[in-house]
mmCIF file of C-alpha atoms and ligand atoms in Angstrom:
data_model
loop_
_atom_site.group_PDB
_atom_site.id
_atom_site.type_symbol
_atom_site.label_atom_id
_atom_site.label_comp_id
_atom_site.label_asym_id
_atom_site.label_seq_id
_atom_site.Cartn_x
_atom_site.Cartn_y
_atom_site.Cartn_z
ATOM 1 C CA MET A 22 -0.107 0.247 -0.102
ATOM 2 C CA ILE A 23 1.272 3.612 -0.640
ATOM 3 C CA TYR A 24 -0.192 5.953 1.967
ATOM 4 C CA PHE A 25 -1.058 9.498 0.235
ATOM 5 C CA ASP A 26 -3.419 10.783 3.318
ATOM 6 C CA ASN A 27 -0.719 12.358 5.491
ATOM 7 C CA ALA A 28 -3.528 15.262 6.666
ATOM 8 C CA ALA A 29 -5.907 12.316 7.238
ATOM 9 C CA THR A 30 -3.431 11.306 9.854
ATOM 10 C CA THR A 31 0.287 10.201 10.073
ATOM 11 C CA MET A 32 2.116 6.815 11.028
ATOM 12 C CA VAL A 33 3.871 7.225 14.269
ATOM 13 C CA ARG A 34 7.619 7.289 13.807
ATOM 14 C CA LYS A 35 10.109 4.765 15.046
ATOM 15 C CA GLU A 36 11.519 6.882 17.656
ATOM 16 C CA VAL A 37 8.211 7.548 19.156
ATOM 17 C CA ALA A 38 7.166 4.066 19.571
ATOM 18 C CA GLU A 39 10.159 3.026 20.892
ATOM 19 C CA LEU A 40 9.442 5.536 23.626
ATOM 20 C CA ILE A 41 5.938 4.480 23.650
ATOM 21 C CA ASN A 42 6.969 0.747 24.063
ATOM 22 C CA ASP A 43 9.469 1.359 26.778
ATOM 23 C CA ARG A 44 7.210 3.341 28.697
ATOM 24 C CA ILE A 45 4.058 1.406 28.454
ATOM 25 C CA THR A 46 5.427 -1.431 31.008
ATOM 26 C CA ASN A 47 8.071 0.822 32.819
ATOM 27 C CA VAL A 48 6.002 3.667 33.422
ATOM 28 C CA TYR A 49 2.491 3.406 35.653
ATOM 29 C CA GLY A 50 3.007 6.282 39.004
ATOM 30 C CA ASN A 51 0.000 7.807 39.156
ATOM 31 C CA PRO A 52 1.642 11.630 38.816
ATOM 32 C CA SER A 53 -0.886 12.875 41.504
ATOM 33 C CA SER A 54 1.380 10.679 43.839
ATOM 34 C CA VAL A 55 3.650 11.767 46.443
ATOM 35 C CA TYR A 56 6.053 8.338 46.350
ATOM 36 C CA LYS A 57 8.672 8.251 44.038
ATOM 37 C CA ILE A 58 7.091 6.249 40.620
ATOM 38 C CA GLY A 59 4.661 8.927 40.755
ATOM 39 C CA ARG A 60 6.937 11.577 40.894
ATOM 40 C CA GLU A 61 8.936 10.374 37.648
ATOM 41 C CA SER A 62 5.090 10.410 36.303
ATOM 42 C CA LYS A 63 4.921 14.106 37.135
ATOM 43 C CA SER A 64 7.842 15.273 36.335
ATOM 44 C CA ALA A 65 7.474 13.449 32.811
ATOM 45 C CA ILE A 66 5.047 15.233 31.510
ATOM 46 C CA GLU A 67 6.449 18.772 32.874
ATOM 47 C CA ASP A 68 9.639 18.104 30.915
ATOM 48 C CA SER A 69 7.330 17.330 27.507
ATOM 49 C CA ARG A 70 5.075 20.512 28.827
ATOM 50 C CA GLU A 71 8.267 22.369 28.325
ATOM 51 C CA LYS A 72 9.325 21.205 25.305
ATOM 52 C CA VAL A 73 6.094 21.919 23.487
ATOM 53 C CA ALA A 74 6.363 25.506 24.649
ATOM 54 C CA LYS A 75 9.954 25.811 23.727
ATOM 55 C CA VAL A 76 8.812 25.207 19.967
ATOM 56 C CA PHE A 77 6.182 27.908 19.900
ATOM 57 C CA GLY A 78 7.858 29.800 22.333
ATOM 58 C CA ALA A 79 5.647 29.785 24.876
ATOM 59 C CA GLU A 80 5.733 29.053 28.522
ATOM 60 C CA PRO A 81 5.542 25.637 30.214
ATOM 61 C CA ARG A 82 2.301 26.951 31.871
ATOM 62 C CA GLU A 83 0.495 27.947 28.887
ATOM 63 C CA ILE A 84 0.519 23.880 27.495
ATOM 64 C CA PHE A 85 -2.596 22.287 28.669
ATOM 65 C CA PHE A 86 -2.735 18.500 27.575
ATOM 66 C CA THR A 87 -6.147 17.337 26.251
ATOM 67 C CA SER A 88 -7.291 14.046 24.304
ATOM 68 C CA SER A 89 -7.223 15.952 20.859
ATOM 69 C CA GLY A 90 -7.576 18.503 18.148
ATOM 70 C CA THR A 91 -11.075 18.299 18.565
ATOM 71 C CA GLU A 92 -11.133 18.775 22.567
ATOM 72 C CA SER A 93 -8.324 21.527 22.005
ATOM 73 C CA ASP A 94 -10.296 23.277 19.438
ATOM 74 C CA ASN A 95 -13.627 22.859 22.002
ATOM 75 C CA TRP A 96 -12.029 23.809 24.742
ATOM 76 C CA ALA A 97 -10.486 26.722 23.354
ATOM 77 C CA ILE A 98 -13.875 28.053 21.826
ATOM 78 C CA LYS A 99 -17.197 27.163 24.403
ATOM 79 C CA GLY A 100 -14.347 27.429 27.229
ATOM 80 C CA PHE A 101 -13.512 31.073 26.152
ATOM 81 C CA ALA A 102 -16.615 31.871 25.161
ATOM 82 C CA TYR A 103 -18.457 30.601 28.770
ATOM 83 C CA ALA A 104 -15.805 32.625 30.857
ATOM 84 C CA ASN A 105 -16.312 35.949 28.521
ATOM 85 C CA LYS A 106 -19.985 36.362 27.675
ATOM 86 C CA LYS A 107 -20.489 39.384 30.049
ATOM 87 C CA LYS A 108 -17.993 41.365 27.844
ATOM 88 C CA GLY A 109 -19.870 40.165 24.507
ATOM 89 C CA ASN A 110 -21.611 37.190 22.902
ATOM 90 C CA HIS A 111 -19.930 37.863 18.961
ATOM 91 C CA ILE A 112 -17.316 35.107 17.673
ATOM 92 C CA ILE A 113 -15.610 35.932 14.334
ATOM 93 C CA THR A 114 -14.408 32.584 12.420
ATOM 94 C CA SER A 115 -14.150 31.423 8.792
ATOM 95 C CA LYS A 116 -16.545 29.245 6.327
ATOM 96 C CA ILE A 117 -13.364 26.964 5.746
ATOM 97 C CA GLU A 118 -12.974 25.840 9.208
ATOM 98 C CA HIS A 119 -12.649 21.959 10.575
ATOM 99 C CA HIS A 120 -15.676 21.132 11.552
ATOM 100 C CA ALA A 121 -14.410 20.717 15.421
ATOM 101 C CA VAL A 122 -14.731 24.475 14.683
ATOM 102 C CA LEU A 123 -17.441 24.937 12.744
ATOM 103 C CA HIS A 124 -19.830 23.167 15.056
ATOM 104 C CA THR A 125 -18.574 23.860 17.855
ATOM 105 C CA CYS A 126 -19.283 27.420 16.798
ATOM 106 C CA GLU A 127 -23.111 26.531 15.003
ATOM 107 C CA TYR A 128 -23.597 24.715 19.044
ATOM 108 C CA LEU A 129 -22.848 27.920 20.520
ATOM 109 C CA GLU A 130 -25.086 30.133 18.136
ATOM 110 C CA LYS A 131 -28.049 28.084 19.334
ATOM 111 C CA ASN A 132 -27.203 29.115 22.591
ATOM 112 C CA GLY A 133 -27.121 32.364 22.756
ATOM 113 C CA PHE A 134 -24.157 33.610 20.520
ATOM 114 C CA GLU A 135 -23.397 35.472 17.480
ATOM 115 C CA VAL A 136 -21.037 34.025 14.731
ATOM 116 C CA THR A 137 -19.498 35.334 11.601
ATOM 117 C CA TYR A 138 -18.052 33.325 9.209
ATOM 118 C CA LEU A 139 -16.002 35.161 6.892
ATOM 119 C CA ASP A 140 -15.546 34.150 3.416
ATOM 120 C CA VAL A 141 -12.753 33.006 1.885
ATOM 121 C CA ASP A 142 -11.163 33.943 -2.220
ATOM 122 C CA ALA A 143 -10.853 31.726 -4.534
ATOM 123 C CA ASP A 144 -7.116 30.510 -3.177
ATOM 124 C CA GLY A 145 -9.014 29.935 0.333
ATOM 125 C CA LYS A 146 -7.862 32.482 2.154
ATOM 126 C CA ILE A 147 -9.911 35.467 4.298
ATOM 127 C CA SER A 148 -9.711 39.040 3.532
ATOM 128 C CA LEU A 149 -7.723 40.983 6.278
ATOM 129 C CA ASP A 150 -9.843 43.629 5.676
ATOM 130 C CA GLU A 151 -13.582 41.625 6.102
ATOM 131 C CA LEU A 152 -11.707 40.566 9.254
ATOM 132 C CA ARG A 153 -11.022 44.162 10.420
ATOM 133 C CA ASN A 154 -14.726 45.408 9.477
ATOM 134 C CA ALA A 155 -16.741 42.251 11.434
ATOM 135 C CA ILE A 156 -15.353 42.883 14.172
ATOM 136 C CA LYS A 157 -17.728 45.132 16.824
ATOM 137 C CA ASP A 158 -18.582 46.046 20.312
ATOM 138 C CA ASN A 159 -19.278 42.362 21.613
ATOM 139 C CA THR A 160 -16.750 40.814 19.532
ATOM 140 C CA ILE A 161 -14.746 38.122 22.137
ATOM 141 C CA LEU A 162 -12.782 35.699 19.998
ATOM 142 C CA VAL A 163 -11.706 35.564 16.580
ATOM 143 C CA SER A 164 -10.829 31.730 15.471
ATOM 144 C CA ILE A 165 -9.354 31.283 12.191
ATOM 145 C CA MET A 166 -7.269 28.218 10.975
ATOM 146 C CA TYR A 167 -3.692 28.062 10.915
ATOM 147 C CA ALA A 168 -4.073 26.105 7.538
ATOM 148 C CA ASN A 169 -6.892 24.378 5.567
ATOM 149 C CA ASN A 170 -6.624 20.220 6.116
ATOM 150 C CA GLU A 171 -8.622 20.297 2.767
ATOM 151 C CA ILE A 172 -6.385 22.438 0.368
ATOM 152 C CA GLY A 173 -3.843 23.287 2.512
ATOM 153 C CA THR A 174 -3.706 27.342 1.937
ATOM 154 C CA VAL A 175 -1.770 29.042 5.037
ATOM 155 C CA GLN A 176 -3.672 32.076 6.213
ATOM 156 C CA PRO A 177 -1.639 35.631 7.133
ATOM 157 C CA ILE A 178 -1.559 34.333 11.063
ATOM 158 C CA LYS A 179 0.593 37.288 12.042
ATOM 159 C CA GLU A 180 -1.591 39.737 9.857
ATOM 160 C CA ILE A 181 -4.415 38.377 11.882
ATOM 161 C CA GLY A 182 -3.028 38.657 14.885
ATOM 162 C CA ALA A 183 -2.277 42.486 14.694
ATOM 163 C CA ILE A 184 -5.812 43.282 13.601
ATOM 164 C CA THR A 185 -7.821 41.385 16.690
ATOM 165 C CA ARG A 186 -4.242 42.516 19.214
ATOM 166 C CA GLU A 187 -4.919 46.347 17.842
ATOM 167 C CA LYS A 188 -8.838 45.509 18.310
ATOM 168 C CA GLY A 189 -8.515 43.783 21.730
ATOM 169 C CA VAL A 190 -10.277 40.904 21.066
ATOM 170 C CA VAL A 191 -8.620 37.306 21.562
ATOM 171 C CA PHE A 192 -7.275 35.239 18.853
ATOM 172 C CA HIS A 193 -7.507 31.418 18.729
ATOM 173 C CA THR A 194 -5.719 29.414 15.534
ATOM 174 C CA ASP A 195 -6.230 25.139 14.665
ATOM 175 C CA ALA A 196 -2.787 24.667 14.119
ATOM 176 C CA VAL A 197 -3.505 20.996 14.000
ATOM 177 C CA GLN A 198 -2.334 20.914 10.046
ATOM 178 C CA ALA A 199 0.866 23.429 10.829
ATOM 179 C CA ALA A 200 1.721 22.643 14.115
ATOM 180 C CA GLY A 201 5.402 20.334 13.335
ATOM 181 C CA HIS A 202 5.652 21.632 9.746
ATOM 182 C CA ILE A 203 5.294 25.337 9.966
ATOM 183 C CA GLU A 204 7.643 27.302 11.983
ATOM 184 C CA ILE A 205 4.955 29.268 14.819
ATOM 185 C CA ASP A 206 6.134 31.668 17.013
ATOM 186 C CA VAL A 207 3.075 32.754 19.579
ATOM 187 C CA ASN A 208 4.113 35.600 20.741
ATOM 188 C CA ASP A 209 5.655 37.208 17.236
ATOM 189 C CA GLN A 210 2.356 36.108 15.503
ATOM 190 C CA ASN A 211 0.361 37.731 18.620
ATOM 191 C CA ILE A 212 -1.656 34.422 18.763
ATOM 192 C CA ASP A 213 -3.550 34.055 22.034
ATOM 193 C CA MET A 214 -4.534 30.179 21.685
ATOM 194 C CA LEU A 215 -3.689 27.364 19.354
ATOM 195 C CA SER A 216 -4.641 23.907 19.428
ATOM 196 C CA ILE A 217 -2.448 21.157 17.858
ATOM 197 C CA SER A 218 -2.855 17.296 17.508
ATOM 198 C CA GLY A 219 0.080 14.780 17.784
ATOM 199 C CA HIS A 220 -1.518 11.908 14.997
ATOM 200 C CA LYS A 221 -0.603 15.206 12.563
ATOM 201 C CA PHE A 222 3.353 14.648 13.249
ATOM 202 C CA ASN A 223 3.701 11.116 13.864
ATOM 203 C CA ALA A 224 2.520 10.406 17.290
ATOM 204 C CA PRO A 225 -0.148 8.812 18.365
ATOM 205 C CA LYS A 226 -4.126 9.764 17.327
ATOM 206 C CA GLY A 227 -5.988 10.882 20.799
ATOM 207 C CA ILE A 228 -3.574 12.937 22.681
ATOM 208 C CA GLY A 229 -3.248 17.217 21.450
ATOM 209 C CA ALA A 230 -2.697 20.086 23.298
ATOM 210 C CA LEU A 231 -3.861 23.733 23.875
ATOM 211 C CA TYR A 232 -1.557 27.201 24.247
ATOM 212 C CA VAL A 233 -3.481 29.338 26.306
ATOM 213 C CA LYS A 234 -2.087 33.207 26.661
ATOM 214 C CA ARG A 235 -0.999 33.847 30.420
ATOM 215 C CA GLY A 236 -3.924 35.607 31.674
ATOM 216 C CA ILE A 237 -7.043 34.186 29.508
ATOM 217 C CA LYS A 238 -9.705 33.016 31.287
ATOM 218 C CA LEU A 239 -11.274 29.238 29.868
ATOM 219 C CA GLU A 240 -14.054 27.803 31.471
ATOM 220 C CA ASN A 241 -13.700 23.795 31.960
ATOM 221 C CA LEU A 242 -15.229 21.472 29.305
ATOM 222 C CA ILE A 243 -15.209 18.610 32.218
ATOM 223 C CA HIS A 244 -14.885 19.053 35.952
ATOM 224 C CA GLY A 245 -12.998 16.780 38.029
ATOM 225 C CA GLY A 246 -9.580 17.066 39.850
ATOM 226 C CA GLY A 247 -6.642 18.984 40.089
ATOM 227 C CA GLN A 248 -4.682 17.733 36.886
ATOM 228 C CA GLU A 249 -3.967 20.479 34.382
ATOM 229 C CA ARG A 250 -4.356 23.095 37.349
ATOM 230 C CA GLY A 251 -7.778 21.699 38.080
ATOM 231 C CA LYS A 252 -8.488 22.680 34.438
ATOM 232 C CA ARG A 253 -8.376 19.636 32.409
ATOM 233 C CA PRO A 254 -8.701 16.880 35.136
ATOM 234 C CA SER A 255 -8.849 13.607 34.577
ATOM 235 C CA THR A 256 -5.433 11.379 35.228
ATOM 236 C CA GLU A 257 -3.198 11.804 33.050
ATOM 237 C CA ASN A 258 -2.502 10.280 29.757
ATOM 238 C CA ILE A 259 1.581 10.017 30.579
ATOM 239 C CA ILE A 260 3.150 8.291 27.793
ATOM 240 C CA TYR A 261 0.825 10.095 24.869
ATOM 241 C CA ILE A 262 2.012 13.455 26.136
ATOM 242 C CA GLU A 263 5.936 12.180 26.219
ATOM 243 C CA ALA A 264 5.038 10.508 22.354
ATOM 244 C CA LEU A 265 3.637 14.312 21.735
ATOM 245 C CA ALA A 266 6.455 16.166 22.951
ATOM 246 C CA LEU A 267 9.048 13.749 21.655
ATOM 247 C CA ALA A 268 7.444 13.889 18.219
ATOM 248 C CA LEU A 269 7.185 17.937 17.822
ATOM 249 C CA GLU A 270 10.433 17.940 19.157
ATOM 250 C CA LEU A 271 12.182 15.400 15.862
ATOM 251 C CA ALA A 272 9.378 17.121 13.904
ATOM 252 C CA GLU A 273 10.809 20.936 15.169
ATOM 253 C CA LYS A 274 14.200 19.667 14.615
ATOM 254 C CA GLU A 275 14.294 18.348 11.103
ATOM 255 C CA ARG A 276 11.614 21.334 10.145
ATOM 256 C CA GLU A 277 13.777 23.050 7.704
ATOM 257 C CA GLU A 278 15.005 19.366 5.750
ATOM 258 C CA GLU A 279 11.281 17.935 5.666
ATOM 259 C CA THR A 280 10.115 21.100 4.492
ATOM 260 C CA ALA A 281 12.724 21.250 0.810
ATOM 261 C CA LYS A 282 11.981 17.796 0.904
ATOM 262 C CA LEU A 283 8.127 17.477 0.827
ATOM 263 C CA ILE A 284 8.002 20.625 -1.165
ATOM 264 C CA LYS A 285 10.152 19.456 -3.667
ATOM 265 C CA LEU A 286 7.551 15.963 -3.392
ATOM 266 C CA ARG A 287 4.652 18.360 -3.953
ATOM 267 C CA ASP A 288 6.619 20.185 -7.156
ATOM 268 C CA TYR A 289 7.029 16.874 -8.528
ATOM 269 C CA TYR A 290 3.602 15.912 -8.515
ATOM 270 C CA MET A 291 2.054 19.045 -9.481
ATOM 271 C CA GLU A 292 4.720 18.746 -12.852
ATOM 272 C CA LYS A 293 3.235 15.326 -13.123
ATOM 273 C CA MET A 294 0.009 16.135 -12.575
ATOM 274 C CA GLU A 295 -0.291 19.730 -14.889
ATOM 275 C CA SER A 296 1.692 17.455 -17.727
ATOM 276 C CA SER A 297 -0.278 13.884 -17.649
ATOM 277 C CA ILE A 298 -3.877 15.037 -17.116
ATOM 278 C CA ASP A 299 -5.998 18.075 -18.592
ATOM 279 C CA HIS A 300 -9.675 19.493 -17.629
ATOM 280 C CA ILE A 301 -7.670 20.029 -13.633
ATOM 281 C CA LYS A 302 -7.643 23.057 -11.302
ATOM 282 C CA LEU A 303 -5.207 22.954 -8.732
ATOM 283 C CA ASN A 304 -7.386 23.993 -5.585
ATOM 284 C CA GLY A 305 -5.481 26.069 -2.482
ATOM 285 C CA HIS A 306 -2.642 28.640 -3.064
ATOM 286 C CA LYS A 307 -0.289 28.104 -5.255
ATOM 287 C CA THR A 308 2.621 28.841 -3.157
ATOM 288 C CA ASP A 309 0.846 29.195 0.422
ATOM 289 C CA ARG A 310 -0.001 26.185 1.028
ATOM 290 C CA LEU A 311 0.697 23.390 3.710
ATOM 291 C CA PRO A 312 4.516 21.585 2.132
ATOM 292 C CA GLY A 313 2.733 18.478 1.713
ATOM 293 C CA ASN A 314 -0.633 19.484 0.567
ATOM 294 C CA THR A 315 -2.142 19.341 -3.232
ATOM 295 C CA ASN A 316 -5.479 19.328 -4.161
ATOM 296 C CA TYR A 317 -6.952 19.231 -7.632
ATOM 297 C CA SER A 318 -10.291 18.515 -9.585
ATOM 298 C CA PHE A 319 -11.310 16.849 -12.480
ATOM 299 C CA SER A 320 -13.570 18.117 -14.558
ATOM 300 C CA PHE A 321 -16.196 15.131 -15.446
ATOM 301 C CA ILE A 322 -14.961 12.350 -12.721
ATOM 302 C CA GLU A 323 -17.125 11.313 -8.933
ATOM 303 C CA GLY A 324 -14.470 12.191 -6.783
ATOM 304 C CA GLU A 325 -15.448 8.755 -4.770
ATOM 305 C CA SER A 326 -15.010 6.629 -7.433
ATOM 306 C CA LEU A 327 -11.418 7.853 -8.207
ATOM 307 C CA LEU A 328 -11.092 6.947 -4.656
ATOM 308 C CA LEU A 329 -12.445 3.137 -4.620
ATOM 309 C CA LEU A 330 -10.350 2.162 -7.932
ATOM 310 C CA LEU A 331 -6.627 3.518 -6.217
ATOM 311 C CA ASP A 332 -8.044 2.065 -3.725
ATOM 312 C CA MET A 333 -8.263 -1.561 -5.319
ATOM 313 C CA LYS A 334 -4.879 -0.110 -6.990
ATOM 314 C CA GLY A 335 -3.090 0.200 -3.751
ATOM 315 C CA PHE A 336 -3.239 3.592 -2.965
ATOM 316 C CA ALA A 337 -4.245 6.018 -0.183
ATOM 317 C CA ALA A 338 -5.608 9.098 -0.826
ATOM 318 C CA SER A 339 -8.973 11.265 -0.334
ATOM 319 C CA SER A 340 -11.494 13.144 -1.681
ATOM 320 C CA GLY A 341 -13.434 16.382 -2.103
ATOM 321 C CA SER A 342 -16.826 14.617 -0.547
ATOM 322 C CA ALA A 343 -17.659 13.685 2.900
ATOM 323 C CA CYS A 344 -18.764 10.295 1.790
ATOM 324 C CA THR A 345 -17.539 8.671 5.049
ATOM 325 C CA SER A 346 -19.816 10.761 6.725
ATOM 326 C CA GLY A 347 -22.525 9.143 5.053
ATOM 327 C CA SER A 348 -23.557 12.348 2.892
ATOM 328 C CA LEU A 349 -23.084 12.972 -0.327
ATOM 329 C CA ASP A 350 -22.449 16.500 -0.066
ATOM 330 C CA PRO A 351 -19.347 17.832 -1.189
ATOM 331 C CA SER A 352 -16.805 19.342 0.795
ATOM 332 C CA HIS A 353 -17.725 22.833 2.691
ATOM 333 C CA VAL A 354 -14.543 24.127 1.327
ATOM 334 C CA LEU A 355 -14.337 23.067 -2.022
ATOM 335 C CA MET A 356 -17.782 25.128 -2.269
ATOM 336 C CA ALA A 357 -16.155 28.365 -0.382
ATOM 337 C CA ILE A 358 -13.328 28.764 -2.716
ATOM 338 C CA GLY A 359 -16.759 28.571 -5.374
ATOM 339 C CA LEU A 360 -15.985 25.316 -7.172
ATOM 340 C CA PRO A 361 -18.868 24.455 -8.820
ATOM 341 C CA HIS A 362 -20.654 21.040 -7.314
ATOM 342 C CA GLU A 363 -19.656 18.702 -10.686
ATOM 343 C CA ILE A 364 -15.977 19.742 -10.095
ATOM 344 C CA ALA A 365 -16.213 19.691 -6.027
ATOM 345 C CA HIS A 366 -17.362 16.036 -6.398
ATOM 346 C CA GLY A 367 -14.184 15.236 -8.645
ATOM 347 C CA SER A 368 -11.538 16.251 -6.428
ATOM 348 C CA LEU A 369 -8.253 14.258 -5.110
ATOM 349 C CA ARG A 370 -6.312 15.457 -2.014
ATOM 350 C CA VAL A 371 -2.798 14.040 -2.137
ATOM 351 C CA THR A 372 -1.230 15.112 0.315
ATOM 352 C CA PHE A 373 2.937 13.918 0.914
ATOM 353 C CA GLY A 374 4.824 12.762 4.628
ATOM 354 C CA LYS A 375 7.697 11.639 6.377
ATOM 355 C CA TYR A 376 7.646 8.544 4.340
ATOM 356 C CA ASN A 377 7.022 9.384 0.573
ATOM 357 C CA THR A 378 9.393 8.877 -1.588
ATOM 358 C CA LYS A 379 9.519 10.240 -5.440
ATOM 359 C CA GLU A 380 9.817 6.458 -6.984
ATOM 360 C CA GLU A 381 5.836 6.485 -4.882
ATOM 361 C CA ILE A 382 4.580 9.007 -7.167
ATOM 362 C CA ASP A 383 5.902 7.646 -10.384
ATOM 363 C CA GLU A 384 4.264 4.661 -9.328
ATOM 364 C CA LEU A 385 0.873 6.668 -8.476
ATOM 365 C CA PHE A 386 1.332 7.734 -12.653
ATOM 366 C CA LYS A 387 1.564 4.762 -14.104
ATOM 367 C CA VAL A 388 -2.295 4.201 -13.466
ATOM 368 C CA LEU A 389 -3.418 7.223 -12.569
ATOM 369 C CA PRO A 390 -3.901 8.899 -16.127
ATOM 370 C CA ASP A 391 -5.829 5.640 -16.810
ATOM 371 C CA ILE A 392 -8.432 5.324 -14.208
ATOM 372 C CA ILE A 393 -9.109 9.273 -15.137
ATOM 373 C CA ASN A 394 -9.947 8.620 -19.026
ATOM 374 C CA ARG A 395 -11.840 5.234 -17.591
ATOM 375 C CA LEU A 396 -14.039 7.620 -15.327
ATOM 376 C CA ARG A 397 -14.373 10.306 -18.237
ATOM 377 C CA GLU A 398 -15.880 7.890 -20.844
ATOM 378 C CA MET A 399 -18.410 7.119 -18.008
ATOM 379 C CA SER A 400 -19.239 9.991 -17.822
ATOM 380 C CA PRO A 401 -22.848 11.905 -19.330
ATOM 381 C CA LEU A 402 -20.985 15.026 -19.316
ATOM 382 C CA TYR A 403 -17.998 14.418 -20.709
ATOM 383 C CA GLU A 404 -19.898 12.573 -23.797
ATOM 384 C CA ASP A 405 -22.312 16.193 -24.019
ATOM 385 C CA TYR A 406 -18.438 17.673 -23.413
ATOM 386 C CA LYS A 407 -16.481 15.869 -26.307
ATOM 387 C CA LYS A 408 -19.875 16.779 -28.360
ATOM 388 C CA GLY A 409 -20.126 19.993 -28.614
ATOM 389 C CA GLY A 410 -16.604 20.195 -29.648
ATOM 390 C CA LYS A 411 -15.270 22.346 -26.940
HETATM 391 C C1 LIG B 89 -6.987 16.667 12.151
HETATM 392 C C2 LIG B 89 -7.558 17.765 12.620
HETATM 393 C C3 LIG B 89 -8.103 18.249 13.868
HETATM 394 C C4 LIG B 89 -8.905 17.132 14.756
HETATM 395 O O1 LIG B 89 -8.250 16.778 15.905
HETATM 396 P P1 LIG B 89 -8.092 15.330 15.783
HETATM 397 O O2 LIG B 89 -7.133 14.826 16.946
HETATM 398 O O3 LIG B 89 -8.504 14.400 14.790
HETATM 399 O O4 LIG B 89 -9.009 15.508 16.889
HETATM 400 C C5 LIG B 89 -8.681 19.539 13.421
HETATM 401 N N1 LIG B 89 -8.556 20.482 12.971
HETATM 402 C C6 LIG B 89 -7.963 20.268 11.511
HETATM 403 C C7 LIG B 89 -7.412 21.654 10.804
HETATM 404 C C8 LIG B 89 -7.443 19.030 11.481
HETATM 405 O O5 LIG B 89 -6.376 18.296 10.339
#
């Protein structure tokens, strides 16, 4: 199998797997206990917190461990909204956020909050002017994702942070796709809260973190004991916390080299695509995009059948429709950048990671043009198009 779906999740890297194997049998003390093995667990967590903080230029006490990117997004947005509702009830986000943000905002709308969903342009970028104009007296929070998981577009985070700072509103960013892949400095970029998730940078699934700038108040999502300073209680997932910290530390160390490698792969893939298949469109910004992300739409193609045929040939990739969730709606992101329905359906997201090679791309292009042709031959729209002679 050739794995081209690194935006969905990544493989746990060797160093991290080794750490987990070692710890799972050797580390079991409850970090809240006073005896030696408890204290050892406690210090493993605090060392991890320091490592994570360092990567983002934050202080250790500003880092909280959670169960996922989804939990971090939920906590940042709902926790902030409920803790600050006396100051205002207006939140600004964008139309292309991950569902962890969008559905959280929709939930808040049913509970007394007002939400503005900013449009994006054809490349998937928000407009800074629109953001500035959307901020009102009752605005308390702006939540804009760092980089989009479908089309890879990276937002002007520092400029957004400058606007929210100037206007005195808090800025949260879902950096789940960016962390470990793009340089992030919460102070330089004026980021007040930032969500990350381990499994997008070669740590396991089910572990995340939230950076919360000192002084920002969040309501708890869950209530219990005193862990994470009482703000995110439950006995800590020590081993996965260590795994996340190690994966992030290594990703940061290798980031420049890794970025260069991914951009090379991406460019190679894009050249192959553009020279071997016609009636295609690149989705997302041409240069301001995640190093490992590609997303193409093909006219006269059903994305789902494309994925199934690729799967039969041993390739794992992703498409632009939300079929997995049982609906045939095209992706809200592709709709937001203005793709017509029929084209949004025929999209292919190929995302590269640490373990991909140029040879794997060559393997893909041995079968992809043929698959596209076969699917087009079955399409009545393609038939019409050819008859039209255009
Ligand atoms: C994957 C992802 C999430 C969700 O993270 P989980 O850890 O899987 O809950 C949130 N936002 C973005 C942008 C993502 O890519």
